[in-house]
Coordinates of N, CA and C in Angstrom, one line a residue:
Chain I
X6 N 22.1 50.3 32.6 CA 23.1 51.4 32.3 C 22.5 52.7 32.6
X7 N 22.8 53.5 34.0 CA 22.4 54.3 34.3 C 22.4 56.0 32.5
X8 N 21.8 56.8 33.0 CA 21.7 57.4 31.6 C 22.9 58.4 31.8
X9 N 22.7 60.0 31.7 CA 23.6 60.8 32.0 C 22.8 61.6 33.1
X10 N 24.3 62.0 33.6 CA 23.7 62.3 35.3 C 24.3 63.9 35.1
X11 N 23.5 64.9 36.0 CA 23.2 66.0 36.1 C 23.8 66.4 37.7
X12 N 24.6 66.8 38.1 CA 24.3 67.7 39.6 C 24.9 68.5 40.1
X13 N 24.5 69.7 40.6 CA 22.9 69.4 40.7 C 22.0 69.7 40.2
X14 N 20.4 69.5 40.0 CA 19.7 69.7 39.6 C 19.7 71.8 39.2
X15 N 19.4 71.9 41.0 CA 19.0 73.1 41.0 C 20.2 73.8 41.4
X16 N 20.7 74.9 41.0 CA 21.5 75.6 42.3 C 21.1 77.3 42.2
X17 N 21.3 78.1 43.1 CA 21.2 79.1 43.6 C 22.2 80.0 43.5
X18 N 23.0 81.1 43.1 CA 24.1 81.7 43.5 C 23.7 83.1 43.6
X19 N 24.7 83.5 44.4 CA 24.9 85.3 44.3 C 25.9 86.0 43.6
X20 N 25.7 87.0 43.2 CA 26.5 87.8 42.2 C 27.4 87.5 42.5
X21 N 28.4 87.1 41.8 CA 29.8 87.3 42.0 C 30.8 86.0 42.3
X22 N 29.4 85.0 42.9 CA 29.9 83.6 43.6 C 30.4 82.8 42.3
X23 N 30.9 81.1 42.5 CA 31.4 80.6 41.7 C 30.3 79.7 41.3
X24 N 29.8 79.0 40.4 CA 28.9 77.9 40.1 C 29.9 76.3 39.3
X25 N 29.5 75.4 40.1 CA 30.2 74.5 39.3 C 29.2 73.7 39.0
X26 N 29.4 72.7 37.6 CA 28.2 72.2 37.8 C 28.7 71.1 37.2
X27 N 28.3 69.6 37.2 CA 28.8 68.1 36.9 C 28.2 67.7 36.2
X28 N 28.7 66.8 35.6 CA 28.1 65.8 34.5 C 29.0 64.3 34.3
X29 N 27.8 63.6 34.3 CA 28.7 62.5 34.3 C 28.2 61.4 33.5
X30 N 29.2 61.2 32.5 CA 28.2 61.2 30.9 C 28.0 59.3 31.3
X31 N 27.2 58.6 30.2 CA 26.7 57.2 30.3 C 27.9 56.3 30.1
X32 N 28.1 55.2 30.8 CA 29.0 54.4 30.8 C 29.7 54.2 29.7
X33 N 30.9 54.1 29.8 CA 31.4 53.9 28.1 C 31.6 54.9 27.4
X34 N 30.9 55.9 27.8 CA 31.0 56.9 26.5 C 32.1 58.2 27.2
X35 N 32.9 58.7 26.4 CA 34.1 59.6 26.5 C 34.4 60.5 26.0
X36 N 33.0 61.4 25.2 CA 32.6 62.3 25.0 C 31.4 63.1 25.1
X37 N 31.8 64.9 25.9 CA 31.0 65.1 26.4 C 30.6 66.2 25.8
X38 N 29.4 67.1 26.1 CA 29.2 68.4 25.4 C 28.2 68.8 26.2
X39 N 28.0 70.6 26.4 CA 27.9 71.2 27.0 C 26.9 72.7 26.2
X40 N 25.7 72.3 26.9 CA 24.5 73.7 26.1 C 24.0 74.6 27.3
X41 N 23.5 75.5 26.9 CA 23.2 76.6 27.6 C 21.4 76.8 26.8
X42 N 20.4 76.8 27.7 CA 19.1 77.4 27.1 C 18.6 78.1 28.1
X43 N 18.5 79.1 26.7 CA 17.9 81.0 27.7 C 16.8 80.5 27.4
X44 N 15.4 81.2 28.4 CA 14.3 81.3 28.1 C 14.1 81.8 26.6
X45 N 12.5 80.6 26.4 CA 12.3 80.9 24.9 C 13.2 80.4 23.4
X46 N 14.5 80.3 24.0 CA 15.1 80.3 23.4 C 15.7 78.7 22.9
X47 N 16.3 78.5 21.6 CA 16.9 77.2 21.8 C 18.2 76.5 22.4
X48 N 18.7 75.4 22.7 CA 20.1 75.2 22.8 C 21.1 75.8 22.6
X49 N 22.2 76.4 23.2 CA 23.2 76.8 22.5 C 24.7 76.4 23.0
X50 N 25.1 75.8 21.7 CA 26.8 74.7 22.1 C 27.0 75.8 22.9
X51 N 28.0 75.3 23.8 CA 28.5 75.8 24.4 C 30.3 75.2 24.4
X52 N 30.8 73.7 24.4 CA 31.5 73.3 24.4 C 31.8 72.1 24.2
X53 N 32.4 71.0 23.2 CA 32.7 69.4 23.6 C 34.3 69.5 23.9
X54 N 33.6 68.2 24.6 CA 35.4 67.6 25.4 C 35.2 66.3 25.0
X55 N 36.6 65.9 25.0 CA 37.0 64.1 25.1 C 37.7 64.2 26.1
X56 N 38.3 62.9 26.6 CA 38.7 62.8 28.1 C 40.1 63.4 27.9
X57 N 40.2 64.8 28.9 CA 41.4 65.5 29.0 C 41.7 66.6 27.6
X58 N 40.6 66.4 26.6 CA 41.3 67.6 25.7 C 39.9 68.0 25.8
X59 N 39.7 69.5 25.3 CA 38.8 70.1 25.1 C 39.2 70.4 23.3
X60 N 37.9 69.9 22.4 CA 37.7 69.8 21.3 C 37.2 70.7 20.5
X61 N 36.3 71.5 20.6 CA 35.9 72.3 19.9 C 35.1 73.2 21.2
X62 N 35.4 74.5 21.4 CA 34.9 75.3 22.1 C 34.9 76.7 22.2
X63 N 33.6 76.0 20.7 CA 33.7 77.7 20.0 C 32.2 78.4 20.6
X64 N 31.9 77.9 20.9 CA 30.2 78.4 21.9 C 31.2 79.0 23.4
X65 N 32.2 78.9 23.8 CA 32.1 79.6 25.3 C 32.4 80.9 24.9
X66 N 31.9 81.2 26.4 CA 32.2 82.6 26.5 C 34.0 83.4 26.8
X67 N 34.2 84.1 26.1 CA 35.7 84.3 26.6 C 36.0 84.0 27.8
X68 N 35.0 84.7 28.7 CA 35.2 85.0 30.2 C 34.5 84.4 31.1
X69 N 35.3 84.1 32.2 CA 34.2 83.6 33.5 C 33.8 81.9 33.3
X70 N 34.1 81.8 31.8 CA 33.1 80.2 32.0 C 35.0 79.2 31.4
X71 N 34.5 78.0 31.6 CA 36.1 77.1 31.8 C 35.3 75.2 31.7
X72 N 35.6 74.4 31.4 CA 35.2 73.4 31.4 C 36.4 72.5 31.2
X73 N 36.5 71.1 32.1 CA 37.3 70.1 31.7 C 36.3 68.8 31.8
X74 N 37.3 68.0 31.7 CA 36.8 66.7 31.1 C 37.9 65.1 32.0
X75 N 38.4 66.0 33.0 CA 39.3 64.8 33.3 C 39.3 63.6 33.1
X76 N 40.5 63.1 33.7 CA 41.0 61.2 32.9 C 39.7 60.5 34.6
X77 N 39.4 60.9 35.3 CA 39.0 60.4 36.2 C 38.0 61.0 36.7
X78 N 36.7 61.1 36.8 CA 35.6 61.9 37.3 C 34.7 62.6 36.4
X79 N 34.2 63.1 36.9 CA 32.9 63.9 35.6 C 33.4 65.1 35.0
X80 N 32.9 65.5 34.3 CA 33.3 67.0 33.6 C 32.6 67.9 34.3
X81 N 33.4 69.2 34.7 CA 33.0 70.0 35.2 C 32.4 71.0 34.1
X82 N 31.8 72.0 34.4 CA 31.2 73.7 34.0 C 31.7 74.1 35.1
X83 N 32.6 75.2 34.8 CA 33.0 76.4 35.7 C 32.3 77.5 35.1
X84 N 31.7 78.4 36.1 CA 31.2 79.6 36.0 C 31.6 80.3 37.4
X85 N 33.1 81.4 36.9 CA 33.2 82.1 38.1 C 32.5 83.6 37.7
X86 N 32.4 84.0 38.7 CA 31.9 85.8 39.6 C 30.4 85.3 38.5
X87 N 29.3 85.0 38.7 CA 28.5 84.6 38.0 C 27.5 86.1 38.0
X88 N 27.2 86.2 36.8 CA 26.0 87.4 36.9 C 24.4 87.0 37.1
X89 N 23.8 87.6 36.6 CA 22.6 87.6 36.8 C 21.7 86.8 35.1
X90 N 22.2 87.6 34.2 CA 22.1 86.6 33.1 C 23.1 85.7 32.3
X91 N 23.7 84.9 33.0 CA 24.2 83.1 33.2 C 22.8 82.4 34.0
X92 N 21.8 82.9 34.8 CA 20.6 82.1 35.0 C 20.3 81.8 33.6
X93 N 19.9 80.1 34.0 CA 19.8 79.3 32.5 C 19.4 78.1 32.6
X94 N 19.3 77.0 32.0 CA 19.4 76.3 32.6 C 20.6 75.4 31.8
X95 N 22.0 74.4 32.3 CA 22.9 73.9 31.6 C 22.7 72.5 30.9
X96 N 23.0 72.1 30.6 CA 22.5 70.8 29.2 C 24.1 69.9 29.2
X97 N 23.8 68.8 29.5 CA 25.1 67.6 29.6 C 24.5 67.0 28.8
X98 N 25.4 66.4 27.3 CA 25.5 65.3 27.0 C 26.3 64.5 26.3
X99 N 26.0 63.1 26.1 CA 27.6 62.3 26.1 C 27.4 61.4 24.7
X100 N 28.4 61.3 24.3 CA 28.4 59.8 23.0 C 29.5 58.9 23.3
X101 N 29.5 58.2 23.0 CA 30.0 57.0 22.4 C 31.8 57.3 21.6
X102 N 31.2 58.1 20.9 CA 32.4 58.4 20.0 C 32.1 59.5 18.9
X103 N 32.8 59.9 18.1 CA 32.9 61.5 17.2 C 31.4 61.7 17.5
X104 N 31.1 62.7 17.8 CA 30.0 63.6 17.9 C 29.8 63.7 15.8
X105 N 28.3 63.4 15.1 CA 27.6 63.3 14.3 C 28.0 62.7 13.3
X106 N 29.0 61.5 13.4 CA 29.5 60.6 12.6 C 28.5 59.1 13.1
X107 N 27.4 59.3 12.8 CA 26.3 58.2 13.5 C 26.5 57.9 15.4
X108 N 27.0 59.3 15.4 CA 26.7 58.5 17.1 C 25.6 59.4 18.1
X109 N 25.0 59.1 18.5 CA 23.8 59.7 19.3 C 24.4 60.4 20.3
X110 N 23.9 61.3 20.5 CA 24.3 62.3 21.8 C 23.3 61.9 22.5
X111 N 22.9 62.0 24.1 CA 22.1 61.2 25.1 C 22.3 62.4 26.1
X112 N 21.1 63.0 26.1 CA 21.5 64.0 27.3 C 20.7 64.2 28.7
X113 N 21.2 65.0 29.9 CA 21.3 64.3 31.0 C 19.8 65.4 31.5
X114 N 19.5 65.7 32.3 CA 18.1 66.2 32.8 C 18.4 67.7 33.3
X115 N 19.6 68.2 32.9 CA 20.1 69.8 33.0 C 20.1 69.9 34.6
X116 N 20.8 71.4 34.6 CA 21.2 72.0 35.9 C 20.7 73.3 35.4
X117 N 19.3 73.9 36.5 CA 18.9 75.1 36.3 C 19.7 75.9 37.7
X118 N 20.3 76.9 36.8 CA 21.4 77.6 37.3 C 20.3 79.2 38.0
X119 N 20.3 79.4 38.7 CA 19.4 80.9 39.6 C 20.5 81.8 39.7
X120 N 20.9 82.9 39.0 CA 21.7 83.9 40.0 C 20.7 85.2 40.5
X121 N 20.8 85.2 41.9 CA 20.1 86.4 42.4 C 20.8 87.6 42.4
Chain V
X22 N 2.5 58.6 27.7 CA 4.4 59.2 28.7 C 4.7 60.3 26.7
X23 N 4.7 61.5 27.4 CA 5.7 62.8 26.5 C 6.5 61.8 26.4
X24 N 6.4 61.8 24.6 CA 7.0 61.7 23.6 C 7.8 62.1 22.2
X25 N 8.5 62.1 21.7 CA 9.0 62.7 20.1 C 9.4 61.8 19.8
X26 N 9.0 61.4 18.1 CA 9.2 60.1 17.3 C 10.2 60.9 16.5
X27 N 11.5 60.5 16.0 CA 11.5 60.7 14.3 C 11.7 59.4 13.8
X28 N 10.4 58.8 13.1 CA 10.5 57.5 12.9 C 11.5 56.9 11.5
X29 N 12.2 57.4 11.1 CA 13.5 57.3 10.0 C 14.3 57.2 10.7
X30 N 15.5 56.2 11.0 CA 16.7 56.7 11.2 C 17.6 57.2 10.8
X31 N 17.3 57.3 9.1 CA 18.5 57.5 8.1 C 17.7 57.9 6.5
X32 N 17.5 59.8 6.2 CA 17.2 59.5 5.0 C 18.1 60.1 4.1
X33 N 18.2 59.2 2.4 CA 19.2 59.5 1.5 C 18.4 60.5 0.8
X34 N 18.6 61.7 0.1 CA 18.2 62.2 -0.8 C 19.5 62.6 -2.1
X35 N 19.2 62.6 -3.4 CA 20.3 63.0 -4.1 C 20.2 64.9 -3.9
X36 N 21.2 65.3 -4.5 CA 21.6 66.6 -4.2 C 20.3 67.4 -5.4
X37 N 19.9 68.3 -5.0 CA 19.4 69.1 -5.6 C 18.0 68.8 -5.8
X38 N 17.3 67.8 -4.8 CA 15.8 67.2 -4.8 C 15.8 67.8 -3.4
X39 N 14.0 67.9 -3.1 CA 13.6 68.2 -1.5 C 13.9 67.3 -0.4
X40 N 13.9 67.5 0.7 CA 14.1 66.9 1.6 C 13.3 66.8 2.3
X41 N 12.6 66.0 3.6 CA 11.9 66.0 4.5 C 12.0 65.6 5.6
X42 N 12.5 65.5 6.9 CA 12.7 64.9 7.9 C 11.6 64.9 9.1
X43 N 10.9 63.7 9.1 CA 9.9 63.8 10.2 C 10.2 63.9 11.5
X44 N 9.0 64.5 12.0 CA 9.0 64.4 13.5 C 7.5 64.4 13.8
X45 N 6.8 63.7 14.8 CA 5.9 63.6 15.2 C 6.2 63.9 16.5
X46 N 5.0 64.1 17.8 CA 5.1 64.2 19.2 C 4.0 63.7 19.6
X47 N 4.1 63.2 21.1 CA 3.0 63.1 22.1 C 2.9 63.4 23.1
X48 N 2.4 65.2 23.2 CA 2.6 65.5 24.4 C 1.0 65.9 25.1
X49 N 1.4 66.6 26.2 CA -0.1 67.3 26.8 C 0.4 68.8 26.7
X50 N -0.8 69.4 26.6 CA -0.7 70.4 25.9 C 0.0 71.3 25.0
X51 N 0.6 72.6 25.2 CA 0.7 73.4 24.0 C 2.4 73.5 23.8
X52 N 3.0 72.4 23.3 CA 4.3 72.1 22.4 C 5.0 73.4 22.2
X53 N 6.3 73.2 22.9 CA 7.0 74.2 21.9 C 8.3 73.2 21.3
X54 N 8.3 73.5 19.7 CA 9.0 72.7 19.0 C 10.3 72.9 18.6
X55 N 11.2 72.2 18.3 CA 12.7 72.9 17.9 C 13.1 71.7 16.7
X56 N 14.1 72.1 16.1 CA 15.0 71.9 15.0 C 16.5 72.1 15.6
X57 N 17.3 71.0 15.4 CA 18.7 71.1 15.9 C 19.9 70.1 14.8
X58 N 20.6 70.6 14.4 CA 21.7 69.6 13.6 C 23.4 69.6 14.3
X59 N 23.5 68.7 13.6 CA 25.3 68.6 14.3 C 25.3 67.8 13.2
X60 N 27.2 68.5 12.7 CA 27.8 68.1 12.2 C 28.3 67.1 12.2
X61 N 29.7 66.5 11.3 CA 30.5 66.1 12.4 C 31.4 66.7 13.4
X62 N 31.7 65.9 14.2 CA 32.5 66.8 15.5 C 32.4 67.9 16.1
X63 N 31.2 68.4 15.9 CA 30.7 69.3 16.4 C 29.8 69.3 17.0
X64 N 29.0 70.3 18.1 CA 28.1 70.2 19.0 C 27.0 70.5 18.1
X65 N 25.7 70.2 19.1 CA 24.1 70.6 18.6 C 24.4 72.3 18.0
X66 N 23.9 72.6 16.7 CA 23.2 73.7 16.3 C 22.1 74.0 16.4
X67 N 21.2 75.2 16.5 CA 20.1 75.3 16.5 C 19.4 75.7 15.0
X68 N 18.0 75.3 14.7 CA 17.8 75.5 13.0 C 16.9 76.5 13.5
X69 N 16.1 75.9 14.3 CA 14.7 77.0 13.8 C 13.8 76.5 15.5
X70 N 12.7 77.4 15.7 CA 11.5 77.0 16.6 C 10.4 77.0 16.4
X71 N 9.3 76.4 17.0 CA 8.1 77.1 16.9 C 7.6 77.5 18.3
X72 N 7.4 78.6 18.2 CA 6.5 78.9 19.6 C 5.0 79.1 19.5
X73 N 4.8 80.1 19.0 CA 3.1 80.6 18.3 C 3.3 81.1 17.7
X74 N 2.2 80.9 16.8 CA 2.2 81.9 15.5 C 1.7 81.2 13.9
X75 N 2.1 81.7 13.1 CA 2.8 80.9 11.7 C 3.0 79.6 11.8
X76 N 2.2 78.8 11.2 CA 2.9 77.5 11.5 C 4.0 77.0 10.7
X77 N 3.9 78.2 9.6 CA 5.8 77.7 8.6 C 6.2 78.2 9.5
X78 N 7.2 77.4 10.3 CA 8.5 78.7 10.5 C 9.8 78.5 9.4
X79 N 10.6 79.6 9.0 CA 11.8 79.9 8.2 C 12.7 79.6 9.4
X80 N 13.9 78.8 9.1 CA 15.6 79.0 9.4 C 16.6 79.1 9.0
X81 N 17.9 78.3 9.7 CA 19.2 78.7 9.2 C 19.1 77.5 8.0
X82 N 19.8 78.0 7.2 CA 20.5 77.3 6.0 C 19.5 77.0 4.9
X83 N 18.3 77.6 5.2 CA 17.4 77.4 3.9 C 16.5 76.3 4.2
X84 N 16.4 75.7 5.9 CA 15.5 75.0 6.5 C 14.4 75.6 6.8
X85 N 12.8 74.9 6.9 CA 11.5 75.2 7.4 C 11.2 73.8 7.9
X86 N 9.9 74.6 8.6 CA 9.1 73.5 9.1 C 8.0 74.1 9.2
X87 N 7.0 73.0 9.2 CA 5.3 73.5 9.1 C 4.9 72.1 10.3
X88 N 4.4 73.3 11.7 CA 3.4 72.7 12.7 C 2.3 72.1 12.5
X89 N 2.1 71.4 12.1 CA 0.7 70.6 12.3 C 0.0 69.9 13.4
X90 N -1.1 71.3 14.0 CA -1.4 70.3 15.3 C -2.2 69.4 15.0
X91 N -3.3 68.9 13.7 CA -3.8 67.9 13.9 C -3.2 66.8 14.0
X92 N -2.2 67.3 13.0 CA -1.7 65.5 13.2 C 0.0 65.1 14.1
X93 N -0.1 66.2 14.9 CA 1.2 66.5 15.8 C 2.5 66.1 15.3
X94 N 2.5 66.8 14.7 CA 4.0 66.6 13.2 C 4.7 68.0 13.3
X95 N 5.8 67.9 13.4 CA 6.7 68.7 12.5 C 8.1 69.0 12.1
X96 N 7.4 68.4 11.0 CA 8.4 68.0 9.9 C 9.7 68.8 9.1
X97 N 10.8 68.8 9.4 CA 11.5 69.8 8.8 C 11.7 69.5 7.3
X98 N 12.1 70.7 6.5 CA 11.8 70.3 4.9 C 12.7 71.6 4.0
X99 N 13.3 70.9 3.3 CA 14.1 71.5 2.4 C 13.9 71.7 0.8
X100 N 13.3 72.9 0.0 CA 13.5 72.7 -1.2 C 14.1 71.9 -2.0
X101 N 15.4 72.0 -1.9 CA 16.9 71.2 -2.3 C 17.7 71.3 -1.9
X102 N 18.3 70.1 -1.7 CA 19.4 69.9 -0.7 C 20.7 69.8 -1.3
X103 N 21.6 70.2 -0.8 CA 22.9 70.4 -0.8 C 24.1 69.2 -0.2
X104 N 24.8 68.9 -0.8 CA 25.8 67.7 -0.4 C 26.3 68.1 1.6
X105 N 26.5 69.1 1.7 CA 26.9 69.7 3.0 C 25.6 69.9 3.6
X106 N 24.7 69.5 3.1 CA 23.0 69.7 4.7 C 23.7 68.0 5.5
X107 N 24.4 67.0 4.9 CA 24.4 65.7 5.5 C 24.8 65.5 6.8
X108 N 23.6 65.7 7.8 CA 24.5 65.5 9.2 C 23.3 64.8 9.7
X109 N 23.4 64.7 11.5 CA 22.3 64.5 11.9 C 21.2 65.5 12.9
X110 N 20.2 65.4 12.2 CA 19.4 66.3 12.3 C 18.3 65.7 14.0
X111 N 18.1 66.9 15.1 CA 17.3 66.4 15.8 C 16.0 67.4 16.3
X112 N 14.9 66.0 16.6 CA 13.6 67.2 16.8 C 13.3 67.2 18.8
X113 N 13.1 68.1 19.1 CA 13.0 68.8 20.5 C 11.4 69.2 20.9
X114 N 11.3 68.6 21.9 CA 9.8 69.3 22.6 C 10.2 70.0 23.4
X115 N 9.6 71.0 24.3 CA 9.9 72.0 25.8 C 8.4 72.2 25.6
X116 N 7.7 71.7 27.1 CA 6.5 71.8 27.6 C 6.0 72.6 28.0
X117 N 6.9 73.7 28.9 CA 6.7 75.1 29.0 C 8.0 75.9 29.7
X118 N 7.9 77.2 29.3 CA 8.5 78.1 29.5 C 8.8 78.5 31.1
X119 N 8.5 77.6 32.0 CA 8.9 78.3 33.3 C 10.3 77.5 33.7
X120 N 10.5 77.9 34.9 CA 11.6 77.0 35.5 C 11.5 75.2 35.6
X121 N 10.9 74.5 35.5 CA 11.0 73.6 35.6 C 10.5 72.8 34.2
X122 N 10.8 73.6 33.2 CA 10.5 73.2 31.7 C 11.1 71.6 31.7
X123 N 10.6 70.9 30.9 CA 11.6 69.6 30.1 C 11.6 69.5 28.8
X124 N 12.3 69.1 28.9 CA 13.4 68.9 27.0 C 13.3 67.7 26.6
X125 N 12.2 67.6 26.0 CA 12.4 65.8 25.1 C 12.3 65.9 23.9
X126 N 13.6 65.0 23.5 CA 14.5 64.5 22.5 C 13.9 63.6 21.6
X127 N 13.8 63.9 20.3 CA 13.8 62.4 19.5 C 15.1 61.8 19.5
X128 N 15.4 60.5 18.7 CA 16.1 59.9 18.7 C 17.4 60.1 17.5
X129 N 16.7 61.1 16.8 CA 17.6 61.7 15.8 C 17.6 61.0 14.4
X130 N 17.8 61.5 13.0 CA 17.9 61.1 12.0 C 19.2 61.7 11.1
X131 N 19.6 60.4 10.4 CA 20.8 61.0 9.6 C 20.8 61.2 8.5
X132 N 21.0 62.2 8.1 CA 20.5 62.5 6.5 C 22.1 62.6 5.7
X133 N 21.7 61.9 4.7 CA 22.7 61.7 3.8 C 22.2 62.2 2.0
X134 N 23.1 63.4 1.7 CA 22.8 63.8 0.7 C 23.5 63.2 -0.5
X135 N 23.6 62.7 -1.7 CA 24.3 62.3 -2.7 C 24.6 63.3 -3.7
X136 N 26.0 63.7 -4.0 CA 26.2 64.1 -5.2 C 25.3 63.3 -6.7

């Protein structure tokens, strides 16, 4: 059972560009969640989804950032006109079922985001 | 092979007694440590870190932890606990601070407080 998948690893953008970034949580499981870690710093929610609804997404940002969860394919992170501090690195991970009703979150090997 | 234990899966305490939630590590060199809880249905919160310094550190909700490098521990710990601390609690390594840092996870513990 492959674990949770990340891609891409690394990406590069320039001011202003779009960043999308994938996750594609461990078999079976149909809930996903979404962190942000600034240097130094710890974790910060950013967002959960279940397949097709977005559940609690009190960590995003008003602006620029968007995330779904479709009935078919991985959950995206959208980040449009990207600045310079959105460099971060992003954090995927998935459960089983209700997020901290005994179910383990399993998270994927992040996407270090570069804006130049 | 970088490691984080929390070797409990599940501790009860009644309400108004200390709490303690381990974590041990096995890493190479100089650990930076974290504290993280979730509710239910909610995402990872952050409690507390250690970077350098102090080895108590203070956090949210009336959480600490004390670094112990000899015996590569650190243990989150609560005077007294409250019916609403009951979630699951997780401990975090980051190896270093550059671009190509890693984040390893313990396996998490659930703490359950009793009225």
């Amino acid at each position: 059972n492959a674990g949770v998948m990340q891609n891409p690893r690394h990406l590069v953008r320039r001011r202003g560009q779009e960043a999308r970034l994938r996750c594609s949580p461990m078999k079976g499981h149909s809930h996903v969640y979404w962190y942000r870690q600034l240097p130094e710093e710890g974790l910060k929610f950013m967002v959960y989804l279940q397949k097709e609804n977005i559940i609690d997404e009190s960590g995003m940002p008003k602006e620029r950032f968007s995330a779904e969860f479709p009935k078919e394919g991985p959950s995206i992170l959208r980040i449009q006109q990207v600045v310079r501090g959105d460099s971060a690195a992003y954090f995927c991970a998935s459960s089983r079922g209700l997020a901290g009703v005994g179910e383990t979150q399993y998270f994927g090997p992040g996407t270090r985001l570069l804006v130049l | 092979a970088q490691s984080v234990a929390q070797p409990e899966d599940q501790v009860n305490v009644a309400e108004g007694n200390p709490l303690t939630v381990k974590c041990t590590y096995s890493v190479s060199g100089n650990p930076y440590l974290f504290w993280y809880v979730q509710y239910p249905n909610r995402g990872l919160q952050f409690l507390l870190k250690y970077i350098t310094g102090d080895n108590l550190v203070k956090g949210s909700y009336g959480f600490e932890a004390e670094f112990n490098k000899s015996q590569t521990s650190f243990h989150l710990k609560k005077p007294s606990a409250l019916v609403s601390d009951s979630a699951l609690y997780f401990c975090a390594v980051i190896l270093s601070m550059d671009s190509n840092y890693q984040l390893i996870w313990g396996a998490g513990t659930k703490l359950i407080i009793k009225p």
